[in-house]
Short mmCIF file of C-alpha atoms in Angstrom, two decimals:
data_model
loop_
_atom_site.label_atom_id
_atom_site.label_comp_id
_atom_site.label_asym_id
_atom_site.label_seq_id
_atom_site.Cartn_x
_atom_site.Cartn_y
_atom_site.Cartn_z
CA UNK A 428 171.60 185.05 108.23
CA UNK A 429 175.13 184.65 109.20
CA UNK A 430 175.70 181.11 110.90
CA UNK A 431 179.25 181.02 110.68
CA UNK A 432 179.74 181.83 114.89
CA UNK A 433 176.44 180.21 115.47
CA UNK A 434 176.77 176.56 117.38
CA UNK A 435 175.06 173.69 115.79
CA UNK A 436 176.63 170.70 117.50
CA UNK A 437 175.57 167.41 117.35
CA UNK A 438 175.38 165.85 121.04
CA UNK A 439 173.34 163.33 123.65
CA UNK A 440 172.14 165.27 126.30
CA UNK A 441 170.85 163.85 130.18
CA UNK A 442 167.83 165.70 130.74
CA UNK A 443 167.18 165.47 134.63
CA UNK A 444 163.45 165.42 135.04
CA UNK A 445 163.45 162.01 136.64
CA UNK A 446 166.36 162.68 139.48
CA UNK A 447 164.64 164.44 142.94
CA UNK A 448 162.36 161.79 144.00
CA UNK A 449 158.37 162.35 143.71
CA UNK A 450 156.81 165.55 142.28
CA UNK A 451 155.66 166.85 145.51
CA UNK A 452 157.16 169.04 148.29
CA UNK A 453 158.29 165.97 150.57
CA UNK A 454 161.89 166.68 151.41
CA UNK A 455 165.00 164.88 149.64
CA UNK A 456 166.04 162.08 150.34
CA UNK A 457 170.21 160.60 151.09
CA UNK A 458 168.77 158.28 148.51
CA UNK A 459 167.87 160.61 145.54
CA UNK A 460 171.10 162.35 146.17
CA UNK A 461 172.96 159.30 145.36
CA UNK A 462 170.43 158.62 142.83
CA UNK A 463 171.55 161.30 141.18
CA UNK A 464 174.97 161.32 141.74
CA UNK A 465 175.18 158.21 139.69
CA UNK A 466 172.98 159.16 137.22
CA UNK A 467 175.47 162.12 136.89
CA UNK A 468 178.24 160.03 136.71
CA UNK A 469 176.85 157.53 134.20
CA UNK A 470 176.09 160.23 132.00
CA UNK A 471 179.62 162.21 132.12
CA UNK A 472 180.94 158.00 131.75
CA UNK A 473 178.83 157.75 128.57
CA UNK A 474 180.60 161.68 127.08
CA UNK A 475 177.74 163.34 128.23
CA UNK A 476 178.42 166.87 129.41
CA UNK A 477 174.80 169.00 129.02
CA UNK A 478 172.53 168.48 131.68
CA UNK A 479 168.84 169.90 131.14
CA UNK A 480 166.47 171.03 133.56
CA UNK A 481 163.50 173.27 134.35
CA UNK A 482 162.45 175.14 137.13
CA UNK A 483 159.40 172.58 137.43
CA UNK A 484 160.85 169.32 137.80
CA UNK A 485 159.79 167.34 140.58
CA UNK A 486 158.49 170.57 141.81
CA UNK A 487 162.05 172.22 141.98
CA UNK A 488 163.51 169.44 143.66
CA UNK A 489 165.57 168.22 140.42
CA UNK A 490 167.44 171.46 140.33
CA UNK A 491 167.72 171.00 144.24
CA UNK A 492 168.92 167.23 144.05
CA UNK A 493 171.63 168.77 141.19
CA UNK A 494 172.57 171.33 143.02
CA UNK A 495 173.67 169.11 146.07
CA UNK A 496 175.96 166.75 143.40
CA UNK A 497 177.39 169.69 142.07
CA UNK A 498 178.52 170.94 145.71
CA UNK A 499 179.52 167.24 146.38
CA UNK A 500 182.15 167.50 143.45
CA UNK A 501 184.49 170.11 143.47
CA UNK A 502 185.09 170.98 140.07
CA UNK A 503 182.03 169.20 138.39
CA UNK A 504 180.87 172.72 137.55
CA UNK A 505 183.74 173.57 135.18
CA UNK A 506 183.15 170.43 132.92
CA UNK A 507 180.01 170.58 132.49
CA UNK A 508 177.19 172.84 130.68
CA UNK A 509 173.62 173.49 132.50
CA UNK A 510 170.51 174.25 130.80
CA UNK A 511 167.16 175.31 132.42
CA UNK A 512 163.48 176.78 131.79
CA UNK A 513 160.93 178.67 132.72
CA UNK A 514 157.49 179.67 132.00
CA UNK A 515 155.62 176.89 132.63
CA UNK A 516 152.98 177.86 135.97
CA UNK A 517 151.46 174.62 137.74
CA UNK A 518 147.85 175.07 139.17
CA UNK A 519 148.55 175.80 142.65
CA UNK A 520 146.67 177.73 145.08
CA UNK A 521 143.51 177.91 143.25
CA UNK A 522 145.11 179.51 140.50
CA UNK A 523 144.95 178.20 137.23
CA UNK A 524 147.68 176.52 135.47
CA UNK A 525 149.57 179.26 133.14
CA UNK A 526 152.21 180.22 130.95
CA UNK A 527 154.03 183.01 132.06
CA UNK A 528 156.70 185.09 130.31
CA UNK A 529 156.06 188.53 132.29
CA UNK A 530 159.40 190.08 133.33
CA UNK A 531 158.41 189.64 137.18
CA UNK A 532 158.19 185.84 136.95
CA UNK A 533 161.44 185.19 134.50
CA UNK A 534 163.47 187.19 136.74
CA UNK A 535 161.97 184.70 139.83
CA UNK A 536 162.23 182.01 138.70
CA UNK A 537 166.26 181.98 137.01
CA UNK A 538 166.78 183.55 140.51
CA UNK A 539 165.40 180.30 142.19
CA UNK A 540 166.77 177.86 139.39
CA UNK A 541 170.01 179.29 140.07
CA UNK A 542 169.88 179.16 144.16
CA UNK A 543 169.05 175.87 143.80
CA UNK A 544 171.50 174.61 141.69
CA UNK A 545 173.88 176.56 143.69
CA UNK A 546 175.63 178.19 140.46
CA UNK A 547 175.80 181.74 139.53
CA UNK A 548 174.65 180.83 136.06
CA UNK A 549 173.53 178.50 133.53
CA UNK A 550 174.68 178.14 130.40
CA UNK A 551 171.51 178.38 128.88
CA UNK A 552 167.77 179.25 129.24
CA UNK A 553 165.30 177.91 127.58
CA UNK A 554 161.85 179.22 127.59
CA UNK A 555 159.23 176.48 128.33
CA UNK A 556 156.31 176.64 126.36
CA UNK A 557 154.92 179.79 124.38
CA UNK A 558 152.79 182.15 126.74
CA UNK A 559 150.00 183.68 124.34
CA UNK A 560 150.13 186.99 126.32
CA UNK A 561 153.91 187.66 125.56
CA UNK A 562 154.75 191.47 125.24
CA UNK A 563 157.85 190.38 123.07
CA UNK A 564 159.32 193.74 124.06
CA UNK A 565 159.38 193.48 128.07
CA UNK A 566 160.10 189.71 127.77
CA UNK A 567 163.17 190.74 125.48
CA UNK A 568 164.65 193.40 127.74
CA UNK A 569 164.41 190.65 130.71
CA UNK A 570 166.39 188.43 128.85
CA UNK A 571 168.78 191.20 128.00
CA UNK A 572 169.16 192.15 132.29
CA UNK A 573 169.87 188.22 132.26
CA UNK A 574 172.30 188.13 130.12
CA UNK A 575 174.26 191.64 131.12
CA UNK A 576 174.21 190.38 134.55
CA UNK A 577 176.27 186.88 133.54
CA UNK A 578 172.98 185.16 135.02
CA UNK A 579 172.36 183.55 131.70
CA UNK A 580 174.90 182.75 128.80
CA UNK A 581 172.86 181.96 125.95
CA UNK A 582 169.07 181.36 125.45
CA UNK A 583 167.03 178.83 123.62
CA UNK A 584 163.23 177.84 123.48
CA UNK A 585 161.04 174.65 123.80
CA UNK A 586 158.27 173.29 121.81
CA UNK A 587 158.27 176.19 119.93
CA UNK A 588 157.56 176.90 115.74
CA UNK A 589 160.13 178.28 113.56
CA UNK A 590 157.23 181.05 112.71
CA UNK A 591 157.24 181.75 116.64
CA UNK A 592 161.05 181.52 117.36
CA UNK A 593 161.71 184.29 114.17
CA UNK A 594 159.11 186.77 115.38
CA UNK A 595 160.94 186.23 119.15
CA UNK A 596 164.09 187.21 117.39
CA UNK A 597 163.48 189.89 115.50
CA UNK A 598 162.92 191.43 119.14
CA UNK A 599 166.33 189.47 120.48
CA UNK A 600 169.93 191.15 119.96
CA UNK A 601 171.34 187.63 121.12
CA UNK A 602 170.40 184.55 119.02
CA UNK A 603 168.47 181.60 120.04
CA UNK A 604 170.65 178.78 119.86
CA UNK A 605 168.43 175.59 120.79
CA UNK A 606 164.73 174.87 120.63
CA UNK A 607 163.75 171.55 122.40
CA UNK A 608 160.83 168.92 120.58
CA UNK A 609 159.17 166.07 121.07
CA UNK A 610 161.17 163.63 118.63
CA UNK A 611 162.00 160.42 117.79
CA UNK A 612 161.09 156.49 116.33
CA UNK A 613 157.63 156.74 118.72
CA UNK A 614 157.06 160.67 117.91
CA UNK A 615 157.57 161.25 114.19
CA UNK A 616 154.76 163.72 113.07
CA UNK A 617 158.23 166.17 112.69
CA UNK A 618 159.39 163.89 109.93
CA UNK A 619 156.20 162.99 108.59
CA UNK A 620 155.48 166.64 107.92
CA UNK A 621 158.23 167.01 105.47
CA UNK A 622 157.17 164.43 103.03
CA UNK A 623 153.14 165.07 103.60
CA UNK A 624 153.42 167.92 102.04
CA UNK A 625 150.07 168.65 99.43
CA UNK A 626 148.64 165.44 100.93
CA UNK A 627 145.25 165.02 102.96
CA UNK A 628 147.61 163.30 105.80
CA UNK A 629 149.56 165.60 106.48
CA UNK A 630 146.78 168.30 107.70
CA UNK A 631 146.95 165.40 110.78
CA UNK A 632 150.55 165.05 111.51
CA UNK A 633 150.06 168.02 113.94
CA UNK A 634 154.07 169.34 113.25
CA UNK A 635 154.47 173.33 112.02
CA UNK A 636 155.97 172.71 108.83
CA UNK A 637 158.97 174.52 108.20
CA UNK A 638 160.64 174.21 111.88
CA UNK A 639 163.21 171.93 111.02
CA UNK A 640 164.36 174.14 107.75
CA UNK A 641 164.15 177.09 110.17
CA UNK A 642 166.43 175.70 112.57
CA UNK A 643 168.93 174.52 110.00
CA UNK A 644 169.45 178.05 107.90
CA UNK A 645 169.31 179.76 111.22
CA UNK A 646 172.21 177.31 112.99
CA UNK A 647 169.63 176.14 115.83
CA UNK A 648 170.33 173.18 117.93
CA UNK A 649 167.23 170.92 117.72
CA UNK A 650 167.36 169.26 121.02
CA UNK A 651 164.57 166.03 120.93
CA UNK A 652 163.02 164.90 124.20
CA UNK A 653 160.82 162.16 124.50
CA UNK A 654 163.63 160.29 122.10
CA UNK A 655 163.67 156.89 124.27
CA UNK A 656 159.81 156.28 123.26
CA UNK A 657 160.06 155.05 127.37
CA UNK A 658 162.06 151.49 125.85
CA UNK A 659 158.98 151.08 123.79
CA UNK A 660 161.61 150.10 121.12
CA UNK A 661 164.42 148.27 122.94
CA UNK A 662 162.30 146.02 125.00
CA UNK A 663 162.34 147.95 128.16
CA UNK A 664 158.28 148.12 128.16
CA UNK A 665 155.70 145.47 127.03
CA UNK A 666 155.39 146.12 123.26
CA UNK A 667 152.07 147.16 121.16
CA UNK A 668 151.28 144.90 118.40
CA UNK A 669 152.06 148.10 116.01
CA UNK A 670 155.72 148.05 117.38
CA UNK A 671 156.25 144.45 117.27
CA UNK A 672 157.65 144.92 113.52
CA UNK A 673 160.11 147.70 114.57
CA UNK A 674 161.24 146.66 117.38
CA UNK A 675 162.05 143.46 115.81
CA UNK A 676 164.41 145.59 113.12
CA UNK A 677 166.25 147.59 116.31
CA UNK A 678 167.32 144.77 117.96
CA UNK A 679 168.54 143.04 114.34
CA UNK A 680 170.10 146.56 113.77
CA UNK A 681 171.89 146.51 116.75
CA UNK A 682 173.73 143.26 116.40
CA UNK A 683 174.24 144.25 112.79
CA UNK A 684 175.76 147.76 114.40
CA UNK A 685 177.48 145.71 117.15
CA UNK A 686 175.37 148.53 119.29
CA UNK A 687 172.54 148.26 121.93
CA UNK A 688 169.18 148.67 120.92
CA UNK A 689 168.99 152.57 122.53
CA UNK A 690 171.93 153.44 121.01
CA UNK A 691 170.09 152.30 117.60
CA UNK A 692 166.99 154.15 118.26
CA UNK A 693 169.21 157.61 119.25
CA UNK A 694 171.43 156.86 116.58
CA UNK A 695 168.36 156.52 113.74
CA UNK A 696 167.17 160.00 115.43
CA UNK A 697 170.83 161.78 114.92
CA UNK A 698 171.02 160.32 111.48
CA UNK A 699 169.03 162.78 110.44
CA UNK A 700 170.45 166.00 108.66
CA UNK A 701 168.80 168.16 111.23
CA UNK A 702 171.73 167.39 113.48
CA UNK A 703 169.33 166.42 116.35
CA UNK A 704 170.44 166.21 119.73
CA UNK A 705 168.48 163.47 121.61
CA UNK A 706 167.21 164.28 125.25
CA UNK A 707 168.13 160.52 127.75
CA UNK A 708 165.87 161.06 130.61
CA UNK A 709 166.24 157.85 131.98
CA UNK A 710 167.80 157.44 135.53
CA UNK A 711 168.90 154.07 135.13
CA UNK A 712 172.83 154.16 134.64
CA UNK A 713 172.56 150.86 132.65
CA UNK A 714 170.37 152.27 130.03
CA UNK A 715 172.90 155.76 130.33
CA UNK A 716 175.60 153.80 129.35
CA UNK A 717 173.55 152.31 126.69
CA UNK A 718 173.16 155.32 124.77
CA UNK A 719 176.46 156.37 124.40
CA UNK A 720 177.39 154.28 121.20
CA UNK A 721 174.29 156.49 119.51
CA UNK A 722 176.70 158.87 118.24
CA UNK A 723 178.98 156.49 116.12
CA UNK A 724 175.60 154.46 114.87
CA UNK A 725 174.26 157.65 113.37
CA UNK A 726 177.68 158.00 111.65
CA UNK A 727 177.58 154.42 109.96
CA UNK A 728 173.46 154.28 109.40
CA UNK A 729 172.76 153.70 106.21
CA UNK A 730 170.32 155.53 104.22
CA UNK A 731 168.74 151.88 103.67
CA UNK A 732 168.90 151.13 107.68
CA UNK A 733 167.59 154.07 107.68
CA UNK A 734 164.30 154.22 105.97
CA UNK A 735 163.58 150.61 107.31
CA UNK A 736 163.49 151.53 110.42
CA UNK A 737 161.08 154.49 109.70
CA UNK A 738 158.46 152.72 107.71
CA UNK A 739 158.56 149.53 110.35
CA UNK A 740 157.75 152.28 112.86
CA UNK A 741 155.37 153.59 110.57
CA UNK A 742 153.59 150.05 110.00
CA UNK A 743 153.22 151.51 106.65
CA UNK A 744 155.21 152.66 103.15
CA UNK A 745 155.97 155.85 102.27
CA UNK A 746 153.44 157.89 100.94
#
């Protein structure tokens, strides 16, 4: 395929999960607006400029708590890029938790992501998780109405298979440009897959093989959440005896780097080929601002650094 016009950037990204207080209706709060106004401001501080969300954070009330910051700051719109999804279905009302891709509930639920986020678009979807009763057909002619109507400028998907994503776009006259993962130094079964390959390990390393490659040849942002392991690396949570060893290396790495420990952990993620572009979900504007070196550490890592840092978080050699 073509890649030439596709984007493939390299980036940190604030995903917004933890801004709108608790995950229940209760109302917002003057203090989670300002919450997330500084989380917000951290971020754009540290070069940030993608914000992620999804219709089911904090039960809406992310997008809600965003929406107000965005109306607070004229112009904050215009330099910056919003990403949301869809097609996750809480249990609620004695109905069972779903996935839902059907054309009635996509077209819902941009129209209330949108609302409140008080913007007329978003510069990208992402589809949640994959809903086993897809009809690729209607859900590709509701992404079509989305994006003829300006609604929705590009889509993407999350926690989704290169196998999956290339039968979704053979069905797709725009291209998926992002699918979003669970990856980094705490979360590696994507990068053990690749070299467990033909070994009785790998059957447990629970990653579709060939995602990664997929992504690449097809110019697919890889977009990692979960990247921060929650400061199980950088001291920001008591350590597990397994972690001890690697932890140990992140903060010697990060004098040696002249770099904060999250920025080391980020910057071993983006090191990577694949171009990954870590998720921060943290609302703490210290640790914000500590991730914004991550960028120039993956540039210097060596290929040494590197695989030191993977087998102390593996508490084991290579295979």
């Amino acid at each position: 395929m073509d890649t030439e016009h596709r984007p493939h950037p390299q980036r940190l990204i604030y995903g917004c999960m933890g801004l709108g207080g608790t995950w229940d209706d209760s109302p917002l709060t003057a203090a989670d607006t300002e919450q997330a106004a500084a989380a917000v401001q951290a971020a754009r501080e540290a070069g940030i400029s993608l914000f992620d969300h999804a219709d089911i954070y904090r039960m809406g009330k992310s997008e809600e708590v965003f929406g107000r910051v965005l109306a607070d700051t004229p112009g904050l719109r215009g330099q910056i890029l919003l990403q949301t999804k869809c097609g996750i279905r809480p249990a609620a009302d004695g109905l069972p938790g779903r996935y839902d891709f059907s054309a009635e509930n996509v077209l819902a639920r941009v129209n209330e992501s949108l609302q409140r986020l008080r913007t007329d678009y978003v510069d990208m979807l992402l589809l949640h998780r994959p809903d086993p009763l897809m009809d690729v057909r209607e859900l590709s002619g509701t992404l079509a109405t989305l994006m003829a109507s300006g609604q929705v400028r590009a889509l993407g998907v999350s926690n989704m298979s290169g196998a999956q994503i290339a039968y979704l776009q053979d069905q797709l006259d725009a291209p998926i440009v992002a699918n979003q993962l669970e990856m980094g130094l705490g979360r590696r079964a994507w990068l053990e897959s690749t070299v467990l390959v033909n070994r009785d390990e790998g059957f447990a390393a629970g990653f579709p093989h060939g995602t990664l490659e997929h992504a690449a040849s097809h110019g697919i942002e890889l977009q990692a959440y979960g990247s921060l392991a929650q400061g199980r690396f950088t001291g920001r949570t008591a350590e597990s005896p397994a972690d001890g060893a690697a932890s140990a290396l992140v903060a010697t790495l990060a004098d040696s780097y002249g770099a904060s420990p999250e920025s080391i952990v980020l910057g071993w993620l983006m090191r990577h080929p694949s171009r990954i572009s870590p998720v921060i979900g943290t609302t703490n504007t210290g640790r914000i601002a500590a991730c914004a070196a991550a960028p120039r550490v993956a540039a210097a890592m060596t290929r040494t650094d590197w695989y030191a840092l993977w087998t102390a978080a593996r508490g084991a050699g290579l295979p």
